[in-house]
Coordinates of C-alpha atoms in Angstrom, one line a residue:
M142 CA 0.0 0.0 0.0
N143 CA 1.7 3.2 -1.2
L144 CA 0.3 5.7 1.2
F145 CA 2.7 8.4 0.3
R146 CA 2.6 8.4 -3.5
K147 CA 3.1 12.0 -4.7
K148 CA 1.6 13.9 -7.6
S149 CA 4.4 15.9 -9.4
I150 CA 4.1 19.6 -9.8
S151 CA 4.2 19.3 -13.6
T152 CA 1.3 16.9 -13.5
L153 CA -0.7 19.3 -11.3
L154 CA 0.0 22.2 -13.7
T155 CA -1.0 20.1 -16.7
Q156 CA -4.2 19.1 -14.9
S157 CA -5.1 22.7 -14.3
K158 CA -5.2 23.3 -18.1
S159 CA -7.4 20.3 -19.0
K160 CA -10.9 20.5 -20.4
N161 CA -12.3 20.0 -16.9
S162 CA -10.4 23.0 -15.5
L163 CA -12.0 26.2 -14.4
N164 CA -12.4 29.6 -16.0
K165 CA -9.3 31.9 -15.7
A166 CA -10.9 35.3 -15.0
L167 CA -9.4 36.9 -11.9
G168 CA -6.7 39.5 -11.5
P169 CA -4.8 41.0 -8.4
F170 CA -7.6 43.4 -7.5
D171 CA -10.1 40.6 -7.6
L172 CA -7.9 38.5 -5.3
T173 CA -7.2 41.3 -2.8
M174 CA -11.0 41.9 -2.7
L175 CA -11.6 38.2 -2.2
G176 CA -9.1 38.2 0.7
V177 CA -10.5 41.3 2.4
G178 CA -14.0 40.0 1.7
A179 CA -13.1 36.7 3.5
I180 CA -11.2 38.2 6.4
I181 CA -13.3 41.2 7.6
G182 CA -16.6 39.7 8.8
T183 CA -17.7 37.6 11.7
G184 CA -14.3 38.0 13.4
I185 CA -14.5 41.8 13.7
F186 CA -18.3 42.3 13.8
V187 CA -19.1 39.4 16.2
L188 CA -16.1 37.7 18.0
T189 CA -14.3 40.9 19.1
G190 CA -16.9 41.4 21.8
V191 CA -16.7 37.9 23.1
A192 CA -12.9 37.9 23.1
A193 CA -12.7 41.2 25.0
A194 CA -15.4 40.3 27.6
K195 CA -14.2 36.8 28.4
H196 CA -10.5 36.6 27.6
A197 CA -8.4 39.7 26.9
G198 CA -10.2 42.8 28.0
P199 CA -8.7 46.1 26.5
A200 CA -5.6 44.0 25.7
L201 CA -7.6 42.6 22.8
I202 CA -5.4 44.8 20.6
L203 CA -2.4 42.6 21.7
S204 CA -4.4 39.5 20.9
F205 CA -4.9 40.7 17.3
I206 CA -1.2 41.5 17.0
L207 CA -0.3 38.1 18.2
S208 CA -2.7 36.4 15.8
G209 CA -1.6 38.7 13.0
L210 CA 2.0 37.7 13.4
A211 CA 1.1 34.0 13.1
C212 CA -0.8 34.9 9.9
V213 CA 1.9 37.0 8.4
F214 CA 4.5 34.2 8.6
A215 CA 1.9 31.7 7.2
A216 CA 0.8 34.1 4.5
L217 CA 4.4 34.3 3.1
C218 CA 4.5 30.5 2.9
Y219 CA 1.1 30.4 1.2
S220 CA 2.3 33.0 -1.3
E221 CA 5.3 30.9 -2.4
F222 CA 3.2 27.8 -2.9
A223 CA 0.3 29.6 -4.6
S224 CA 2.5 31.3 -7.1
T225 CA 4.6 28.1 -7.7
V226 CA 1.7 25.7 -7.9
P227 CA -1.3 27.7 -9.1
V228 CA -3.9 24.9 -8.9
S229 CA -7.2 24.6 -7.0
G230 CA -7.1 22.9 -3.6
S231 CA -4.8 25.2 -1.6
A232 CA -2.8 23.5 1.1
Y233 CA -4.3 20.1 0.1
T234 CA -2.7 20.3 -3.4
Y235 CA 0.6 21.6 -2.0
S236 CA 0.8 18.6 0.4
Y237 CA 0.0 16.2 -2.4
A238 CA 3.2 17.3 -4.2
T239 CA 5.3 17.6 -1.1
F240 CA 4.3 14.9 1.4
G241 CA 2.2 12.4 -0.6
E242 CA -1.4 11.2 -0.8
L243 CA -2.2 10.2 2.8
I244 CA -0.9 13.5 4.3
A245 CA -2.7 15.4 1.5
W246 CA -5.9 13.7 2.3
I247 CA -5.6 14.4 6.0
L248 CA -5.0 18.1 5.3
G249 CA -7.8 18.1 2.7
W250 CA -10.2 16.6 5.2
D251 CA -9.0 19.1 7.8
L252 CA -9.7 22.0 5.3
I253 CA -13.2 20.6 4.6
L254 CA -13.8 21.1 8.3
E255 CA -12.2 24.6 8.3
Y256 CA -14.1 26.0 5.4
G257 CA -17.4 24.2 6.2
L258 CA -17.5 25.2 9.8
A259 CA -16.2 28.7 9.1
S260 CA -19.1 29.2 6.6
S261 CA -21.6 27.9 9.1
A262 CA -20.2 30.2 11.9
V263 CA -20.3 33.2 9.5
A264 CA -23.9 32.4 8.5
S265 CA -24.8 32.3 12.2
G266 CA -23.2 35.8 12.8
W267 CA -25.0 37.1 9.7
S268 CA -28.3 35.9 11.1
G269 CA -27.7 37.9 14.3
Y270 CA -27.1 41.2 12.5
F271 CA -29.9 40.6 10.0
Q272 CA -32.4 40.1 12.8
G273 CA -31.1 43.2 14.5
L274 CA -31.7 45.1 11.3
L275 CA -35.3 43.7 11.0
S276 CA -36.0 44.6 14.7
G277 CA -35.2 48.2 13.8
F278 CA -38.2 48.1 11.4
G279 CA -40.4 46.5 14.1
I280 CA -40.1 43.0 12.5
H281 CA -39.5 40.1 14.9
L282 CA -39.1 36.5 13.8
P283 CA -40.6 33.7 16.0
T284 CA -38.0 32.9 18.8
A285 CA -37.9 29.2 17.8
L286 CA -36.6 30.2 14.3
T287 CA -33.9 32.7 15.3
S288 CA -31.0 30.6 16.4
A289 CA -29.5 27.1 16.7
Y290 CA -30.9 24.6 19.1
N291 CA -30.9 25.9 22.7
P292 CA -33.7 24.6 24.9
V293 CA -33.0 27.2 27.6
K294 CA -33.6 30.1 25.2
G295 CA -36.4 28.3 23.3
T296 CA -34.6 28.3 20.0
F297 CA -34.6 25.3 17.6
V298 CA -33.3 26.3 14.2
D299 CA -31.6 29.4 12.6
V300 CA -33.7 29.9 9.5
P301 CA -32.1 33.2 8.3
A302 CA -28.7 31.4 8.4
I303 CA -29.9 28.5 6.3
L304 CA -31.5 30.8 3.7
I305 CA -28.4 33.1 3.2
V306 CA -26.2 30.0 2.7
L307 CA -28.5 28.7 0.0
L308 CA -28.7 32.1 -1.7
I309 CA -24.9 32.4 -1.8
T310 CA -24.6 28.9 -3.1
F311 CA -26.9 29.8 -6.0
L312 CA -24.8 32.9 -6.8
L313 CA -21.6 30.9 -6.9
T314 CA -23.0 28.4 -9.4
R315 CA -23.6 31.3 -11.9
G316 CA -19.9 31.9 -12.5
V317 CA -16.7 33.1 -10.8
R318 CA -16.5 36.5 -12.7
E319 CA -20.0 37.4 -11.6
S320 CA -19.3 36.3 -8.0
A321 CA -16.0 38.3 -7.9
R322 CA -17.6 41.5 -9.2
L323 CA -20.4 41.4 -6.6
N324 CA -17.9 40.6 -3.9
S325 CA -15.8 43.6 -4.8
I326 CA -18.7 46.0 -4.6
M327 CA -19.7 44.6 -1.1
V328 CA -16.1 44.8 0.1
I329 CA -15.8 48.5 -0.8
I330 CA -19.0 49.2 1.1
K331 CA -17.7 47.1 4.1
I332 CA -14.4 49.0 4.3
A333 CA -16.3 52.3 4.2
V334 CA -18.5 51.2 7.1
V335 CA -15.4 50.1 9.2
L336 CA -13.8 53.5 8.5
L337 CA -17.0 55.2 9.5
F338 CA -16.9 53.4 12.9
I339 CA -13.3 54.4 13.4
V340 CA -13.9 58.1 12.5
V341 CA -17.1 58.4 14.6
G342 CA -16.1 56.1 17.5
V343 CA -12.7 57.7 18.2
K344 CA -14.4 60.8 19.5
F345 CA -16.1 58.8 22.3
V346 CA -13.1 56.9 23.5
K347 CA -12.6 57.1 27.3
P348 CA -9.0 56.0 28.3
V349 CA -10.4 55.0 31.7
N350 CA -12.1 52.0 29.9
W351 CA -8.6 50.7 29.0
S352 CA -7.8 50.2 32.7
P353 CA -7.0 47.6 33.8
F354 CA -5.4 46.9 30.4
M355 CA -4.7 43.2 31.0
P356 CA -7.5 42.1 33.5
F357 CA -6.9 38.4 32.6
G358 CA -3.1 38.5 32.4
F359 CA -1.0 37.3 29.5
H360 CA -2.9 34.0 29.5
G361 CA -6.0 35.9 28.7
I362 CA -4.2 37.6 25.8
A363 CA -3.1 34.3 24.4
T364 CA -6.5 32.7 24.8
G365 CA -8.0 35.9 23.1
A366 CA -5.5 35.5 20.3
A367 CA -6.6 31.9 19.7
T368 CA -10.2 33.0 19.7
V369 CA -9.8 36.1 17.4
F370 CA -7.6 34.1 15.1
F371 CA -10.9 33.2 13.5
A372 CA -11.0 36.9 12.4
Y373 CA -8.0 36.3 10.2
I374 CA -9.2 33.2 8.5
G375 CA -9.8 34.0 4.9
F376 CA -6.5 34.9 3.3
D377 CA -5.7 31.2 2.8
A378 CA -9.0 31.0 0.8
V379 CA -7.4 33.3 -1.8
S380 CA -5.1 30.4 -2.6
T381 CA -8.0 28.2 -3.6
A382 CA -8.7 30.6 -6.5
A383 CA -5.3 30.0 -8.0
E384 CA -6.6 27.9 -11.0
E385 CA -9.0 30.8 -11.9
V386 CA -6.3 33.5 -12.0
K387 CA -5.0 35.0 -15.2
N388 CA -1.4 35.6 -14.0
P389 CA -1.1 33.6 -10.7
Q390 CA 2.7 34.0 -10.4
R391 CA 2.3 37.8 -9.9
S392 CA -1.2 38.1 -8.6
M393 CA -1.3 35.4 -5.9
P394 CA 1.3 37.0 -3.6
I395 CA -0.3 40.4 -4.1
G396 CA -3.8 39.1 -3.2
I397 CA -2.7 37.1 -0.1
I398 CA -0.3 39.5 1.5
G399 CA -2.1 42.7 0.4
S400 CA -5.5 41.6 1.9
L401 CA -3.8 40.5 5.2
A402 CA -2.0 43.8 5.6
I403 CA -5.2 45.9 5.0
C404 CA -7.2 43.8 7.5
T405 CA -4.6 43.8 10.2
V406 CA -4.4 47.6 10.4
L407 CA -8.2 47.9 10.5
Y408 CA -8.5 45.2 13.2
I409 CA -6.1 46.9 15.5
A410 CA -7.8 50.3 15.1
V411 CA -11.3 48.8 15.6
S412 CA -10.4 46.7 18.7
A413 CA -8.7 49.8 20.4
I414 CA -11.7 52.0 19.8
L415 CA -14.3 49.4 20.7
T416 CA -12.8 48.7 24.1
G417 CA -12.2 52.5 24.6
I418 CA -15.9 53.2 24.1
V419 CA -17.5 50.4 26.1
P420 CA -16.2 48.8 29.3
Y421 CA -14.9 45.4 28.2
H422 CA -17.1 43.3 30.4
M423 CA -20.2 44.7 28.7
L424 CA -19.1 43.5 25.2
D425 CA -20.3 39.9 25.4
V426 CA -23.1 40.5 22.8
K427 CA -23.7 39.2 19.3
N428 CA -23.2 42.6 17.6
P429 CA -20.5 44.4 19.6
V430 CA -19.6 47.1 17.0
A431 CA -23.2 48.3 16.6
F432 CA -23.8 47.9 20.3
A433 CA -20.8 50.2 21.0
L434 CA -22.3 53.0 18.9
Q435 CA -25.7 52.5 20.5
Y436 CA -24.0 52.8 23.9
V437 CA -22.9 56.3 23.1
H438 CA -26.3 57.2 21.5
Q439 CA -25.0 57.2 17.9
D440 CA -27.9 55.1 16.6
W441 CA -27.7 56.6 13.1
V442 CA -24.2 55.2 12.7
A443 CA -25.2 51.9 14.4
G444 CA -27.8 51.4 11.6
F445 CA -25.0 51.8 9.0
I446 CA -22.8 49.5 10.9
S447 CA -25.5 46.8 11.0
L448 CA -26.0 47.2 7.2
G449 CA -22.3 47.1 6.6
A450 CA -21.9 44.1 8.8
I451 CA -24.5 42.3 6.9
L452 CA -22.8 43.0 3.6
G453 CA -19.4 42.3 5.1
I454 CA -20.4 39.0 6.6
T455 CA -22.1 38.1 3.3
T456 CA -18.7 38.5 1.4
V457 CA -17.0 36.2 4.0
L458 CA -19.7 33.6 3.5
L459 CA -19.3 33.9 -0.3
V460 CA -15.5 33.4 -0.2
M461 CA -15.6 30.6 2.4
I462 CA -18.2 28.6 0.5
Y463 CA -16.3 29.3 -2.7
G464 CA -13.1 28.0 -1.1
Q465 CA -14.9 24.9 0.2
S466 CA -16.4 24.1 -3.2
R467 CA -13.0 24.5 -5.0
L468 CA -11.3 22.3 -2.3
V469 CA -13.9 19.6 -2.8
Y470 CA -13.5 20.0 -6.6
A471 CA -9.7 19.4 -6.3
I472 CA -10.0 16.4 -4.0
S473 CA -12.7 14.8 -6.2
R474 CA -10.7 15.4 -9.4
D475 CA -7.9 13.4 -7.7
G476 CA -10.4 10.6 -7.1
L477 CA -10.3 10.8 -3.3
L478 CA -14.0 11.8 -3.3
P479 CA -16.7 10.8 -5.8
K480 CA -16.1 12.2 -9.3
V481 CA -19.5 13.8 -9.4
L482 CA -18.2 16.5 -7.1
S483 CA -15.7 17.7 -9.7
S484 CA -18.1 17.8 -12.7
V485 CA -17.9 21.3 -14.3
N486 CA -20.9 23.0 -15.8
A487 CA -20.2 23.6 -19.5
K488 CA -21.8 27.0 -19.5
T489 CA -20.7 28.6 -16.2
K490 CA -17.4 26.7 -15.9
T491 CA -18.2 26.1 -12.2
P492 CA -18.3 22.8 -10.2
A493 CA -22.1 23.2 -9.8
V494 CA -22.9 19.8 -8.2
G495 CA -20.1 20.0 -5.6
T496 CA -21.1 23.6 -4.8
W497 CA -24.7 22.7 -4.1
I498 CA -23.8 19.7 -2.0
T499 CA -21.4 21.9 0.0
G500 CA -24.0 24.6 0.4
I501 CA -26.7 22.3 1.7
I502 CA -24.4 20.7 4.3
V503 CA -23.1 24.1 5.5
S504 CA -26.7 25.4 5.8
L505 CA -27.6 22.5 8.1
F506 CA -24.7 23.2 10.4
A507 CA -25.4 26.9 10.4
G508 CA -29.0 26.2 11.3
F509 CA -28.5 23.7 14.1
V510 CA -25.0 24.1 15.7
P511 CA -24.2 27.0 18.2
L512 CA -21.7 29.7 17.0
D513 CA -19.0 29.3 19.7
K514 CA -18.6 25.5 19.0
L515 CA -18.2 26.3 15.3
A516 CA -15.5 29.0 15.7
D517 CA -13.2 27.0 18.0
L518 CA -13.2 23.9 15.6
T519 CA -12.5 26.2 12.6
N520 CA -9.5 27.7 14.4
F521 CA -8.0 24.3 15.0
G522 CA -8.4 23.3 11.4
T523 CA -6.8 26.5 10.1
L524 CA -3.9 26.4 12.5
F525 CA -3.2 22.8 11.6
A526 CA -3.2 23.7 7.8
F527 CA -0.9 26.7 8.4
M528 CA 1.6 24.5 10.2
T529 CA 1.6 21.9 7.4
V530 CA 2.1 24.5 4.6
S531 CA 5.0 26.0 6.6
V532 CA 6.7 22.6 7.0
G533 CA 6.0 22.0 3.3
I534 CA 8.0 25.1 2.3
I535 CA 11.1 23.8 4.2
V536 CA 10.7 20.3 2.7
L537 CA 10.2 21.6 -0.9
R538 CA 13.2 23.9 -0.7
K539 CA 15.3 20.8 0.2
T540 CA 13.8 18.3 -2.2
Q541 CA 13.3 20.6 -5.2
P542 CA 15.8 23.5 -4.8
D543 CA 15.8 24.2 -8.6
L544 CA 12.0 24.5 -8.9
Q545 CA 11.0 27.8 -10.6
R546 CA 9.4 30.1 -7.9
A547 CA 7.8 33.4 -8.8
F548 CA 7.7 34.4 -5.1
K549 CA 10.1 33.2 -2.4
V550 CA 9.7 33.2 1.4
P551 CA 12.6 35.2 2.8
F552 CA 14.9 33.8 5.5
V553 CA 14.0 30.1 5.0
P554 CA 13.8 28.2 7.3
V555 CA 13.5 31.0 9.9
I556 CA 10.1 32.4 8.7
P557 CA 8.4 28.9 8.3
I558 CA 9.7 27.8 11.7
L559 CA 8.3 31.0 13.3
S560 CA 5.0 30.3 11.6
I561 CA 5.0 26.8 13.0
L562 CA 5.8 27.9 16.5
F563 CA 3.2 30.7 16.6
C564 CA 0.5 28.4 15.3
A565 CA 1.4 25.6 17.7
Y566 CA 1.2 28.1 20.6
L567 CA -2.2 29.2 19.6
L568 CA -3.3 25.6 19.2
L569 CA -2.3 24.8 22.7
N570 CA -4.5 27.7 23.9
L571 CA -7.7 26.2 22.4
P572 CA -10.2 24.4 24.7
S573 CA -9.7 20.6 25.3
T574 CA -13.2 19.9 23.9
T575 CA -11.9 21.4 20.6
W576 CA -9.0 18.9 20.5
I577 CA -11.4 16.1 21.1
G578 CA -13.8 17.2 18.4
F579 CA -10.9 17.5 15.9
C580 CA -9.6 14.0 16.8
V581 CA -13.0 12.5 16.1
W582 CA -13.1 14.3 12.7
F583 CA -9.5 13.0 12.0
V584 CA -10.5 9.4 12.7
L585 CA -13.6 9.7 10.6
G586 CA -11.3 11.0 7.8
L587 CA -9.0 8.0 8.0
I588 CA -12.0 5.7 7.7
V589 CA -13.2 7.5 4.6
Y590 CA -9.7 7.4 3.0
F591 CA -9.1 3.7 3.6
T592 CA -12.6 2.6 2.6
Y593 CA -12.9 4.8 -0.5
G594 CA -10.1 7.2 -1.3
H595 CA -7.0 5.0 -1.3
K596 CA -8.3 2.6 -4.0
N597 CA -10.2 5.1 -6.1
S598 CA -7.5 7.9 -6.3
E599 CA -6.2 8.8 -9.7
L600 CA -2.7 7.7 -8.7
A601 CA -4.1 4.3 -7.5
Q602 CA -5.6 3.8 -11.0
Q603 CA -2.3 4.7 -12.6
D604 CA -0.5 2.2 -10.4
L605 CA -3.0 -0.6 -11.3
Q606 CA -2.6 0.2 -15.0
A607 CA 1.2 0.1 -14.7
H608 CA 1.0 -3.2 -12.8
A609 CA -1.2 -4.7 -15.5
V610 CA 1.2 -3.6 -18.2
N611 CA 4.1 -5.1 -16.3
E612 CA 2.3 -8.4 -15.8
K613 CA 1.6 -8.6 -19.6
V614 CA 5.2 -7.9 -20.4
S615 CA 6.5 -10.5 -17.9

């Protein structure tokens, strides 16, 4: 059993140009907008309040800096891979070329968890803001239909979350160019809303709210960093678009690093102003940014914030489901999942079947699973993927030193090692229940691989054909 058979980079590049490949329609601006669209969303509009109230207090700004450092190092590693191997599948595809099939499958299975649960968590956050907007017009949904199952609160299913996921799924099946154009419009509005919060909110900052600055100590900052790490998830989704980019060697590093830089600056500014307006212990609400403005009686801006948050979170949802569908497409094309998931619509050049199946599963999680459980598991999956990609850079530099690279990570192996250490530290600060949940998912993935993927993969079929030819010759 050859568990570590590798797919060569030349084969991957040839595969990306086949008849079953995707439409190449994206440029550097589209990628940057995809990155910003994916990053700024639930993390800044929803999780900032929880992280400040329960973990970091005003030192939330340090939590964002700590998480941002981990992401910067990982982003450099992703940029080298994405420009060198511009193929759908992101870290899964890179691992197939670097470590072999079993490791690639484990990482692909991990990414399915990351993108799937991230999408569900984002949809849950979107639902909260959407209901807040409706309540402003005097419209209130039945309690049972407003959130995931919680017998204490009397909720059973989050209907708005389910509906928005299905709507986004429909949009993604219409074509990548159309989806990217709509995403860019919503991202520009979203950035304008964040800047509006900064400009208006800075006038109401009271430095006394920043004291004590570290009420939970450094451990609280680290735990807060592990929690708000969810706010940075998204730049890696840019790499899933590599096969649909016109000039990936130039555009991929711009999209990945550019989007991360823009978002880090905005995050630091928002977290400082948020905790300066409202005492940190009052921020454990579902819509902390809008709540902060209502707290200082700036209701007119709070309305814009709610609208901007809805649009902003919609773009995150769009990019996450997009990334999930392209990941499933890549794994299916390699034969590790059923081939129907990689079938491409002749007209729209999108993996329509795989996108719909992804959307339906995400909608069910969004409708029935609480937000906090989704966010922690997503963080685990992402950190694991970042570590694997960082190790992959070191390995590929050793095994294929002459490989043509459009972008190179500086100071190898120092930068990849720093990425690994930062991510490992954040992993250790996640709750033990998250580790247990991930282990269950990991074991389930091994069962799927050994019962289906191992014997049905494209490389397995090639091995069987080669074996048959050798037997005939002998």
